[in-house]
Amino acid sequence: MKLFKNINFEKLKSGLTKTRQKLVNSITEVVSGKAKIDDATLEEIEEILISSDIGVETSMKIIEKAKEMLRSEKDRSKINIVELIKKELSEVLSKYDDEISESEKIEKFKPYVILIIGVNGAGKTTTIGKLAYNYKQAGLNVVIGSADTFRAAANEQLEIWADRAGVTLVQKEHGADPSSVAYDTVNIAKKNNADIVLIDTAGRLHTKNNLMEELRKINKVLNKVLDYAPNEVYLVLDGNTGQNAIIQAKEFSKYADLTGLIITKLDGTAKGGVIFQVCTEQKVPVKYIGVGEGIDNLQTFDSKSYVEALFEI
Amino acid sequence: MLEDLTLKLEKALKKVTGQGRLTENNISDTLREIRLVLLDADVNYKITKQFIEDVKIKALGQEVLTSVTPGQLITKIIYDELTKLMGGQRSELNLNASGPTVILHVGLQGSGKTTFSAKLAKYLKDKKRNVLLTACDIYRPAAVEQLRLLGKQIDVPVFSIDGSNDAVKIAEESLKYAKENGLNTVIIDTAGRLHVDEVLMDEVSAIKEKVKPTETLFVVDSMTGQDAVNSAKAFHDRVNFDGIVLTKLDGDSRGGCALSIKAVVSKPIKFISLGEKLDSIEIFHPERLASRILGKGDIVSLVEKAQEQFDEKEADDLEKRLMQNKFDFEDFLKQIKMLKKMGSMKSLLAMVPGLNKQIKNTDIDDKQLVKVESIIQSMTETERSNPKLLNGSRRKRIAKGSGNSIQEVNRLIKQFGEMQKMMKMFSGKSGKRIPNLKNLNFN
């Protein structure tokens, strides 16, 4: 079984066009015509990395490593410098890639339960709609649980997405206990012999203790109904977010064991470079990126092609 | 809000504070740290660079007067620059006194426009405006429904056209509707859009063109990173917005993007939005934010407020007593009375430099002040000036006289002891840190 057949590199690349052009143009400007790396060049590279939200610390580490590697290189040309940085960047991202493929896991666990969490406005509900569509397209039976019982019209929004994707939706009235929605969803999924359960949650800022506790409860309830659930806990990060994403991930991981990241809104000029540090600290891979509002605008994330796309001229 | 940034800056400044002279060397150390602080707080790379250069030039060009310490000097320069960067003065919403006021909200997806629209509607309704909310987000599923539900919560009418796919027309029609129904304020909520989406950017500038808003506000998530400058600039180029709204500031400690955006588009930040409750909206005070960022407390406001309320001579006397370490219960009582005139205890303490982070998690109930007052009033004058006299039987009498339990009296006396210790540190020029306020619990 092959999931996400519709994925192609072209789409990922086009989603990252602006990002790529900007980075590449800058990098090219920086390194063209220079035989060796000097302080000014390094500073310019630092600017490019930091301006991509990669963060000071991570940027410095990457530059240091590239510098080290460059010392033993004979070829100190432009191409080689870019190659070294690219290599370093993609190693950071691929370090925590899953060893077992998702399709294998989905075959093993039925239903396969995915919990989607994140701060307000990150794009959780839209992502769920897209995920449901992708799984459905792959021939799987999907049930969505609407555990955002707080935000006005969250139910209605998810209804429309479930309808577009053509999947089952479980919901309760506004203000209902979110964990009871999660409970019902998994039970209905079991009864319907569903393959995939997607649980949407309300946006919550990681500083709100009571809401974070609620998340723990949802997680616990899922685990009660199915002792292996949730299979995945995906943290949705807005691609526009800066260094705060690091704290978000740290806080959310205290309440639910993160298994992956989804980066949204990467079709603008934001680069989402903070993922380098989030992945390193949380030891999780990036699973998907959102590159538009269309239902098919969710792409599986591949660290190599991501970095490749960033630097491709 | 912004505590993290504040704490980090404080730490960086500490390295300079207390050093004898301001040399190029120790400036550069501090500046390097401040640069890291700002970058970590998502202030744009270029803006940070400019900021550091400005501070450096000002710091090196200035003579260190004998009356100030180097730490104070550089703090002041940084404070001034930060304030300058964020706009110098606060700026309020423009409302047409006569004729309709139209407010247009624009921004990226998920920045919080819809929630903020409802908050602003409530804010203006409370100011006796007759408000209409217009739902122009025809793209996001159930966005119209969301606004309708929020409108219901705050009892503000919501205008929408079912099934319409023409946001410009909805905006136009809502103005007519407002006029016909005697509503003088229209808040238009638009769809979130990426600044690189030409079609949608055309749409939002068409809306602006048609409705000619009194105020166009750019709503931005305070967690935004380096790209904030690009999106803000693109929106500004297309719709020439009048002000900025910073959302989700309750969640987080950083707000560097505010500095960046402000620097790039030179438009004031008009509101900050601090939570999901529909009344959590505040007017933005750049100068206060600058002081808070510096961890120097809201010195300016504290001084202003105090000047209004304090009798200057009384303050002089108090200062003398403080210096001589003679602060007693009588002074404490006077202080409480003055404090009560000035506002809530916690808000006052928050303005005191260095205390902000310590009271962050301390609950101070103003009602407790009444209790404290009653206990002190039940003491004799001799007891007030010499707390050491307060033995068991005296305490029992005071408890009875003031209608409090003996435990409460004991606690106050213990706390007062802590406070005297604190005062000692203030008055002694040792520059020691103030003890943890958590021990000084008024509850």
mmCIF file of N, CA and C in Angstrom, chain A residues 18 22 43-44 46-47 50-53 55-57 60 119-122 126 150-153 156-158 160-161 164 174 203-208 211 238 240-244 247-248 265 267-271 293, chain B residues 4 35-36 39-42 44-46 49 108-111 115 139-143 145-147 149-150 153 192-197 200 221 223-227 230-231 248-254 274-276:
data_model
loop_
_atom_site.group_PDB
_atom_site.id
_atom_site.type_symbol
_atom_site.label_atom_id
_atom_site.label_comp_id
_atom_site.label_asym_id
_atom_site.label_seq_id
_atom_site.Cartn_x
_atom_site.Cartn_y
_atom_site.Cartn_z
ATOM 1 N N LYS A 18 8.999 30.958 -3.455
ATOM 2 C CA LYS A 18 9.446 32.258 -2.949
ATOM 3 C C LYS A 18 10.558 32.090 -1.936
ATOM 4 N N LYS A 22 14.445 33.381 -2.665
ATOM 5 C CA LYS A 22 15.049 34.341 -1.770
ATOM 6 C C LYS A 22 16.356 33.829 -1.190
ATOM 7 N N GLU A 43 29.312 36.208 7.792
ATOM 8 C CA GLU A 43 28.284 37.043 8.386
ATOM 9 C C GLU A 43 27.058 37.096 7.488
ATOM 10 N N GLU A 44 27.321 37.144 6.191
ATOM 11 C CA GLU A 44 26.184 37.181 5.277
ATOM 12 C C GLU A 44 25.401 35.869 5.300
ATOM 13 N N GLU A 46 25.245 33.924 7.836
ATOM 14 C CA GLU A 46 24.551 33.979 9.125
ATOM 15 C C GLU A 46 23.241 34.757 8.988
ATOM 16 N N GLU A 47 23.300 35.871 8.280
ATOM 17 C CA GLU A 47 22.089 36.680 8.088
ATOM 18 C C GLU A 47 21.009 35.880 7.360
ATOM 19 N N ILE A 50 19.638 33.188 9.820
ATOM 20 C CA ILE A 50 18.845 33.761 10.911
ATOM 21 C C ILE A 50 17.553 34.372 10.364
ATOM 22 N N SER A 51 17.638 35.002 9.206
ATOM 23 C CA SER A 51 16.434 35.595 8.614
ATOM 24 C C SER A 51 15.426 34.541 8.177
ATOM 25 N N SER A 52 15.846 33.289 8.130
ATOM 26 C CA SER A 52 14.911 32.204 7.807
ATOM 27 C C SER A 52 14.297 31.614 9.060
ATOM 28 N N ASP A 53 14.492 32.271 10.202
ATOM 29 C CA ASP A 53 13.997 31.788 11.496
ATOM 30 C C ASP A 53 14.715 30.544 11.990
ATOM 31 N N GLY A 55 17.273 30.587 13.723
ATOM 32 C CA GLY A 55 17.678 30.890 15.098
ATOM 33 C C GLY A 55 19.188 31.061 15.199
ATOM 34 N N VAL A 56 19.609 31.882 16.160
ATOM 35 C CA VAL A 56 21.035 32.195 16.282
ATOM 36 C C VAL A 56 21.843 30.946 16.597
ATOM 37 N N GLU A 57 21.389 30.221 17.599
ATOM 38 C CA GLU A 57 22.163 29.090 18.083
ATOM 39 C C GLU A 57 22.372 28.049 16.986
ATOM 40 N N MET A 60 24.559 29.255 14.105
ATOM 41 C CA MET A 60 25.976 29.244 14.458
ATOM 42 C C MET A 60 26.551 27.843 14.387
ATOM 43 N N VAL A 119 -1.241 25.702 18.833
ATOM 44 C CA VAL A 119 -1.765 26.976 19.341
ATOM 45 C C VAL A 119 -2.879 27.482 18.427
ATOM 46 N N ASN A 120 -3.548 28.531 18.855
ATOM 47 C CA ASN A 120 -4.642 29.105 18.082
ATOM 48 C C ASN A 120 -4.149 29.635 16.741
ATOM 49 N N GLY A 121 -4.916 29.343 15.712
ATOM 50 C CA GLY A 121 -4.615 29.909 14.402
ATOM 51 C C GLY A 121 -3.465 29.263 13.660
ATOM 52 N N ALA A 122 -2.981 28.127 14.157
ATOM 53 C CA ALA A 122 -1.846 27.478 13.494
ATOM 54 C C ALA A 122 -2.287 26.800 12.196
ATOM 55 N N THR A 126 -7.833 23.042 9.169
ATOM 56 C CA THR A 126 -7.566 22.955 7.740
ATOM 57 C C THR A 126 -6.672 21.741 7.446
ATOM 58 N N PHE A 150 -14.803 24.344 21.829
ATOM 59 C CA PHE A 150 -14.722 25.676 22.419
ATOM 60 C C PHE A 150 -14.940 26.802 21.404
ATOM 61 N N ARG A 151 -14.162 26.809 20.336
ATOM 62 C CA ARG A 151 -14.202 27.946 19.415
ATOM 63 C C ARG A 151 -15.548 28.007 18.697
ATOM 64 N N ALA A 152 -16.029 29.234 18.558
ATOM 65 C CA ALA A 152 -17.294 29.441 17.866
ATOM 66 C C ALA A 152 -17.182 28.893 16.447
ATOM 67 N N ALA A 153 -18.149 28.090 16.056
ATOM 68 C CA ALA A 153 -18.268 27.564 14.693
ATOM 69 C C ALA A 153 -17.172 26.586 14.301
ATOM 70 N N GLU A 156 -18.900 23.615 12.699
ATOM 71 C CA GLU A 156 -19.366 23.901 11.350
ATOM 72 C C GLU A 156 -18.205 23.862 10.359
ATOM 73 N N GLN A 157 -17.067 24.422 10.779
ATOM 74 C CA GLN A 157 -15.898 24.443 9.903
ATOM 75 C C GLN A 157 -15.444 23.026 9.565
ATOM 76 N N LEU A 158 -15.396 22.180 10.577
ATOM 77 C CA LEU A 158 -14.947 20.806 10.358
ATOM 78 C C LEU A 158 -15.961 20.004 9.541
ATOM 79 N N ILE A 160 -17.714 21.097 7.110
ATOM 80 C CA ILE A 160 -17.477 21.396 5.699
ATOM 81 C C ILE A 160 -16.275 20.618 5.172
ATOM 82 N N TRP A 161 -15.212 20.567 5.976
ATOM 83 C CA TRP A 161 -14.017 19.823 5.558
ATOM 84 C C TRP A 161 -14.308 18.328 5.429
ATOM 85 N N ARG A 164 -16.155 17.773 2.274
ATOM 86 C CA ARG A 164 -15.278 17.874 1.108
ATOM 87 C C ARG A 164 -14.440 16.613 0.934
ATOM 88 N N HIS A 174 -21.530 22.454 21.261
ATOM 89 C CA HIS A 174 -20.567 23.454 21.718
ATOM 90 C C HIS A 174 -20.459 23.406 23.238
ATOM 91 N N GLY A 203 -7.519 25.160 19.621
ATOM 92 C CA GLY A 203 -6.241 25.849 19.720
ATOM 93 C C GLY A 203 -6.037 26.280 21.153
ATOM 94 N N ARG A 204 -4.825 26.105 21.642
ATOM 95 C CA ARG A 204 -4.571 26.527 23.024
ATOM 96 C C ARG A 204 -3.154 27.067 23.098
ATOM 97 N N LEU A 205 -3.016 28.176 23.806
ATOM 98 C CA LEU A 205 -1.677 28.692 24.019
ATOM 99 C C LEU A 205 -1.046 27.835 25.099
ATOM 100 N N HIS A 206 0.225 27.537 24.886
ATOM 101 C CA HIS A 206 0.934 26.611 25.760
ATOM 102 C C HIS A 206 1.102 27.139 27.168
ATOM 103 N N THR A 207 0.700 28.389 27.422
ATOM 104 C CA THR A 207 0.836 28.954 28.756
ATOM 105 C C THR A 207 -0.419 28.760 29.593
ATOM 106 N N LYS A 208 -1.475 28.250 28.968
ATOM 107 C CA LYS A 208 -2.739 28.092 29.700
ATOM 108 C C LYS A 208 -2.809 26.685 30.296
ATOM 109 N N LEU A 211 -6.024 24.431 29.998
ATOM 110 C CA LEU A 211 -6.255 23.892 28.660
ATOM 111 C C LEU A 211 -5.249 22.792 28.325
ATOM 112 N N ASP A 238 2.569 27.046 12.787
ATOM 113 C CA ASP A 238 2.423 28.046 11.736
ATOM 114 C C ASP A 238 3.817 28.364 11.185
ATOM 115 N N ASN A 240 4.895 30.799 9.864
ATOM 116 C CA ASN A 240 5.294 32.183 10.128
ATOM 117 C C ASN A 240 5.901 32.358 11.514
ATOM 118 N N THR A 241 5.715 31.351 12.368
ATOM 119 C CA THR A 241 6.135 31.494 13.757
ATOM 120 C C THR A 241 7.650 31.549 13.870
ATOM 121 N N GLY A 242 8.108 32.388 14.754
ATOM 122 C CA GLY A 242 9.545 32.512 14.979
ATOM 123 C C GLY A 242 10.020 31.570 16.067
ATOM 124 N N GLN A 243 10.925 32.069 16.891
ATOM 125 C CA GLN A 243 11.575 31.223 17.887
ATOM 126 C C GLN A 243 10.607 30.681 18.932
ATOM 127 N N ASN A 244 9.441 31.273 19.033
ATOM 128 C CA ASN A 244 8.464 30.792 20.002
ATOM 129 C C ASN A 244 8.058 29.341 19.763
ATOM 130 N N ILE A 247 9.489 26.930 22.242
ATOM 131 C CA ILE A 247 8.827 26.840 23.545
ATOM 132 C C ILE A 247 7.498 26.099 23.400
ATOM 133 N N GLN A 248 6.783 26.414 22.325
ATOM 134 C CA GLN A 248 5.508 25.718 22.084
ATOM 135 C C GLN A 248 5.718 24.211 22.105
ATOM 136 N N LYS A 265 1.248 26.938 6.106
ATOM 137 C CA LYS A 265 1.395 28.275 5.503
ATOM 138 C C LYS A 265 2.781 28.513 4.912
ATOM 139 N N ASP A 267 3.421 28.531 1.838
ATOM 140 C CA ASP A 267 3.302 29.049 0.475
ATOM 141 C C ASP A 267 3.499 30.560 0.413
ATOM 142 N N GLY A 268 3.847 31.183 1.536
ATOM 143 C CA GLY A 268 4.148 32.616 1.522
ATOM 144 C C GLY A 268 5.643 32.842 1.395
ATOM 145 N N THR A 269 6.157 33.824 2.121
ATOM 146 C CA THR A 269 7.600 34.058 2.080
ATOM 147 C C THR A 269 8.282 33.588 3.362
ATOM 148 N N ALA A 270 7.494 33.141 4.321
ATOM 149 C CA ALA A 270 8.085 32.633 5.556
ATOM 150 C C ALA A 270 8.728 31.280 5.269
ATOM 151 N N LYS A 271 9.766 30.974 6.008
ATOM 152 C CA LYS A 271 10.544 29.792 5.696
ATOM 153 C C LYS A 271 10.419 28.675 6.708
ATOM 154 N N GLU A 293 -4.507 26.669 0.553
ATOM 155 C CA GLU A 293 -5.785 26.422 1.211
ATOM 156 C C GLU A 293 -6.601 25.319 0.556
ATOM 157 N N ASP B 4 9.952 37.070 29.280
ATOM 158 C CA ASP B 4 11.151 36.363 28.917
ATOM 159 C C ASP B 4 12.200 37.314 28.366
ATOM 160 N N ARG B 35 22.026 41.896 21.364
ATOM 161 C CA ARG B 35 21.757 41.467 19.996
ATOM 162 C C ARG B 35 21.150 40.055 20.006
ATOM 163 N N LEU B 36 21.751 39.173 20.802
ATOM 164 C CA LEU B 36 21.225 37.816 20.896
ATOM 165 C C LEU B 36 19.815 37.809 21.466
ATOM 166 N N LEU B 39 17.422 39.005 18.764
ATOM 167 C CA LEU B 39 17.234 38.008 17.702
ATOM 168 C C LEU B 39 16.423 36.818 18.206
ATOM 169 N N ASP B 40 16.711 36.400 19.417
ATOM 170 C CA ASP B 40 15.954 35.296 20.007
ATOM 171 C C ASP B 40 14.493 35.664 20.186
ATOM 172 N N ALA B 41 14.247 36.956 20.333
ATOM 173 C CA ALA B 41 12.869 37.415 20.518
ATOM 174 C C ALA B 41 12.216 37.706 19.177
ATOM 175 N N ASP B 42 12.859 37.295 18.097
ATOM 176 C CA ASP B 42 12.308 37.444 16.746
ATOM 177 C C ASP B 42 12.326 38.861 16.204
ATOM 178 N N ASN B 44 13.682 41.387 13.773
ATOM 179 C CA ASN B 44 14.300 41.124 12.482
ATOM 180 C C ASN B 44 15.812 41.369 12.496
ATOM 181 N N TYR B 45 16.513 40.547 11.738
ATOM 182 C CA TYR B 45 17.975 40.602 11.698
ATOM 183 C C TYR B 45 18.494 42.006 11.404
ATOM 184 N N LYS B 46 17.946 42.599 10.364
ATOM 185 C CA LYS B 46 18.433 43.930 9.949
ATOM 186 C C LYS B 46 18.076 45.000 10.973
ATOM 187 N N LYS B 49 20.368 44.776 13.890
ATOM 188 C CA LYS B 49 21.676 45.317 13.557
ATOM 189 C C LYS B 49 21.673 46.851 13.676
ATOM 190 N N LEU B 108 -2.793 38.082 7.812
ATOM 191 C CA LEU B 108 -2.564 36.708 7.369
ATOM 192 C C LEU B 108 -3.589 35.763 7.999
ATOM 193 N N GLN B 109 -3.648 34.539 7.486
ATOM 194 C CA GLN B 109 -4.528 33.530 8.080
ATOM 195 C C GLN B 109 -4.099 33.230 9.514
ATOM 196 N N GLY B 110 -5.104 33.076 10.366
ATOM 197 C CA GLY B 110 -4.819 32.641 11.731
ATOM 198 C C GLY B 110 -4.188 33.691 12.628
ATOM 199 N N SER B 111 -4.183 34.956 12.189
ATOM 200 C CA SER B 111 -3.570 35.974 13.039
ATOM 201 C C SER B 111 -4.516 36.405 14.152
ATOM 202 N N THR B 115 -11.616 36.949 15.984
ATOM 203 C CA THR B 115 -11.731 37.126 17.429
ATOM 204 C C THR B 115 -11.516 38.594 17.798
ATOM 205 N N TYR B 139 -14.171 32.773 2.336
ATOM 206 C CA TYR B 139 -13.348 31.623 1.932
ATOM 207 C C TYR B 139 -13.235 30.563 3.007
ATOM 208 N N ARG B 140 -12.849 30.961 4.199
ATOM 209 C CA ARG B 140 -12.632 29.947 5.230
ATOM 210 C C ARG B 140 -13.964 29.324 5.618
ATOM 211 N N PRO B 141 -14.024 27.997 5.634
ATOM 212 C CA PRO B 141 -15.272 27.342 6.001
ATOM 213 C C PRO B 141 -15.769 27.816 7.364
ATOM 214 N N ALA B 142 -17.021 28.206 7.417
ATOM 215 C CA ALA B 142 -17.710 28.588 8.658
ATOM 216 C C ALA B 142 -17.176 29.857 9.318
ATOM 217 N N ALA B 143 -16.399 30.654 8.592
ATOM 218 C CA ALA B 143 -15.884 31.893 9.175
ATOM 219 C C ALA B 143 -17.026 32.858 9.472
ATOM 220 N N GLU B 145 -20.119 32.043 10.074
ATOM 221 C CA GLU B 145 -20.841 31.474 11.212
ATOM 222 C C GLU B 145 -20.117 31.818 12.522
ATOM 223 N N GLN B 146 -18.805 31.750 12.489
ATOM 224 C CA GLN B 146 -18.005 32.067 13.683
ATOM 225 C C GLN B 146 -18.266 33.501 14.142
ATOM 226 N N LEU B 147 -18.240 34.424 13.202
ATOM 227 C CA LEU B 147 -18.470 35.831 13.557
ATOM 228 C C LEU B 147 -19.899 36.027 14.061
ATOM 229 N N LEU B 149 -21.757 33.875 15.622
ATOM 230 C CA LEU B 149 -21.865 33.373 16.999
ATOM 231 C C LEU B 149 -21.215 34.331 17.992
ATOM 232 N N LEU B 150 -20.067 34.884 17.598
ATOM 233 C CA LEU B 150 -19.392 35.846 18.492
ATOM 234 C C LEU B 150 -20.247 37.095 18.668
ATOM 235 N N GLN B 153 -22.830 36.562 21.186
ATOM 236 C CA GLN B 153 -22.320 36.587 22.566
ATOM 237 C C GLN B 153 -22.238 38.011 23.118
ATOM 238 N N GLY B 192 -8.350 35.871 5.989
ATOM 239 C CA GLY B 192 -6.897 35.864 6.081
ATOM 240 C C GLY B 192 -6.332 35.603 4.702
ATOM 241 N N ARG B 193 -5.230 36.256 4.390
ATOM 242 C CA ARG B 193 -4.641 36.049 3.057
ATOM 243 C C ARG B 193 -3.139 36.199 3.135
ATOM 244 N N LEU B 194 -2.467 35.501 2.227
ATOM 245 C CA LEU B 194 -1.021 35.647 2.155
ATOM 246 C C LEU B 194 -0.711 36.887 1.330
ATOM 247 N N HIS B 195 0.309 37.598 1.738
ATOM 248 C CA HIS B 195 0.675 38.835 1.059
ATOM 249 C C HIS B 195 1.170 38.597 -0.362
ATOM 250 N N VAL B 196 1.465 37.337 -0.704
ATOM 251 C CA VAL B 196 1.936 37.055 -2.065
ATOM 252 C C VAL B 196 0.786 36.582 -2.966
ATOM 253 N N ASP B 197 -0.418 36.511 -2.388
ATOM 254 C CA ASP B 197 -1.574 36.068 -3.160
ATOM 255 C C ASP B 197 -2.190 37.288 -3.860
ATOM 256 N N LEU B 200 -6.138 37.788 -3.950
ATOM 257 C CA LEU B 200 -6.753 38.188 -2.685
ATOM 258 C C LEU B 200 -6.269 39.560 -2.214
ATOM 259 N N ASP B 221 -0.107 38.184 14.537
ATOM 260 C CA ASP B 221 0.198 37.251 15.620
ATOM 261 C C ASP B 221 1.541 37.652 16.241
ATOM 262 N N MET B 223 3.578 36.052 17.793
ATOM 263 C CA MET B 223 4.612 35.012 17.747
ATOM 264 C C MET B 223 5.330 34.960 16.399
ATOM 265 N N THR B 224 4.938 35.860 15.497
ATOM 266 C CA THR B 224 5.510 35.846 14.155
ATOM 267 C C THR B 224 7.027 36.039 14.176
ATOM 268 N N GLY B 225 7.693 35.368 13.261
ATOM 269 C CA GLY B 225 9.149 35.413 13.211
ATOM 270 C C GLY B 225 9.692 36.472 12.275
ATOM 271 N N GLN B 226 10.821 36.163 11.686
ATOM 272 C CA GLN B 226 11.566 37.113 10.862
ATOM 273 C C GLN B 226 10.765 37.650 9.672
ATOM 274 N N ASP B 227 9.852 36.830 9.162
ATOM 275 C CA ASP B 227 9.141 37.221 7.956
ATOM 276 C C ASP B 227 8.101 38.322 8.204
ATOM 277 N N ASN B 230 8.290 41.255 6.025
ATOM 278 C CA ASN B 230 7.856 41.103 4.628
ATOM 279 C C ASN B 230 6.341 41.185 4.485
ATOM 280 N N SER B 231 5.622 40.441 5.349
ATOM 281 C CA SER B 231 4.167 40.469 5.219
ATOM 282 C C SER B 231 3.617 41.854 5.580
ATOM 283 N N LYS B 248 -2.512 37.544 20.673
ATOM 284 C CA LYS B 248 -1.977 36.380 21.399
ATOM 285 C C LYS B 248 -0.792 36.743 22.301
ATOM 286 N N LEU B 249 -0.796 37.962 22.796
ATOM 287 C CA LEU B 249 0.301 38.379 23.665
ATOM 288 C C LEU B 249 0.202 37.760 25.054
ATOM 289 N N ASP B 250 -0.917 37.121 25.337
ATOM 290 C CA ASP B 250 -1.057 36.477 26.637
ATOM 291 C C ASP B 250 -0.271 35.181 26.685
ATOM 292 N N GLY B 251 -0.010 34.625 25.507
ATOM 293 C CA GLY B 251 0.543 33.287 25.507
ATOM 294 C C GLY B 251 2.008 33.305 25.710
ATOM 295 N N ASP B 252 2.606 34.402 25.561
ATOM 296 C CA ASP B 252 3.991 34.266 25.301
ATOM 297 C C ASP B 252 4.799 35.426 25.758
ATOM 298 N N SER B 253 6.058 35.186 25.839
ATOM 299 C CA SER B 253 6.938 36.159 26.436
ATOM 300 C C SER B 253 7.626 37.050 25.417
ATOM 301 N N ARG B 254 7.608 36.696 24.177
ATOM 302 C CA ARG B 254 8.364 37.503 23.215
ATOM 303 C C ARG B 254 7.435 38.335 22.355
ATOM 304 N N LEU B 274 -5.156 39.901 24.312
ATOM 305 C CA LEU B 274 -4.496 39.077 25.321
ATOM 306 C C LEU B 274 -5.218 37.825 25.756
ATOM 307 N N GLY B 275 -6.111 37.310 24.928
ATOM 308 C CA GLY B 275 -6.753 36.096 25.392
ATOM 309 C C GLY B 275 -8.002 35.818 24.607
ATOM 310 N N GLU B 276 -8.672 34.728 24.966
ATOM 311 C CA GLU B 276 -9.845 34.347 24.189
ATOM 312 C C GLU B 276 -11.132 34.971 24.708
#
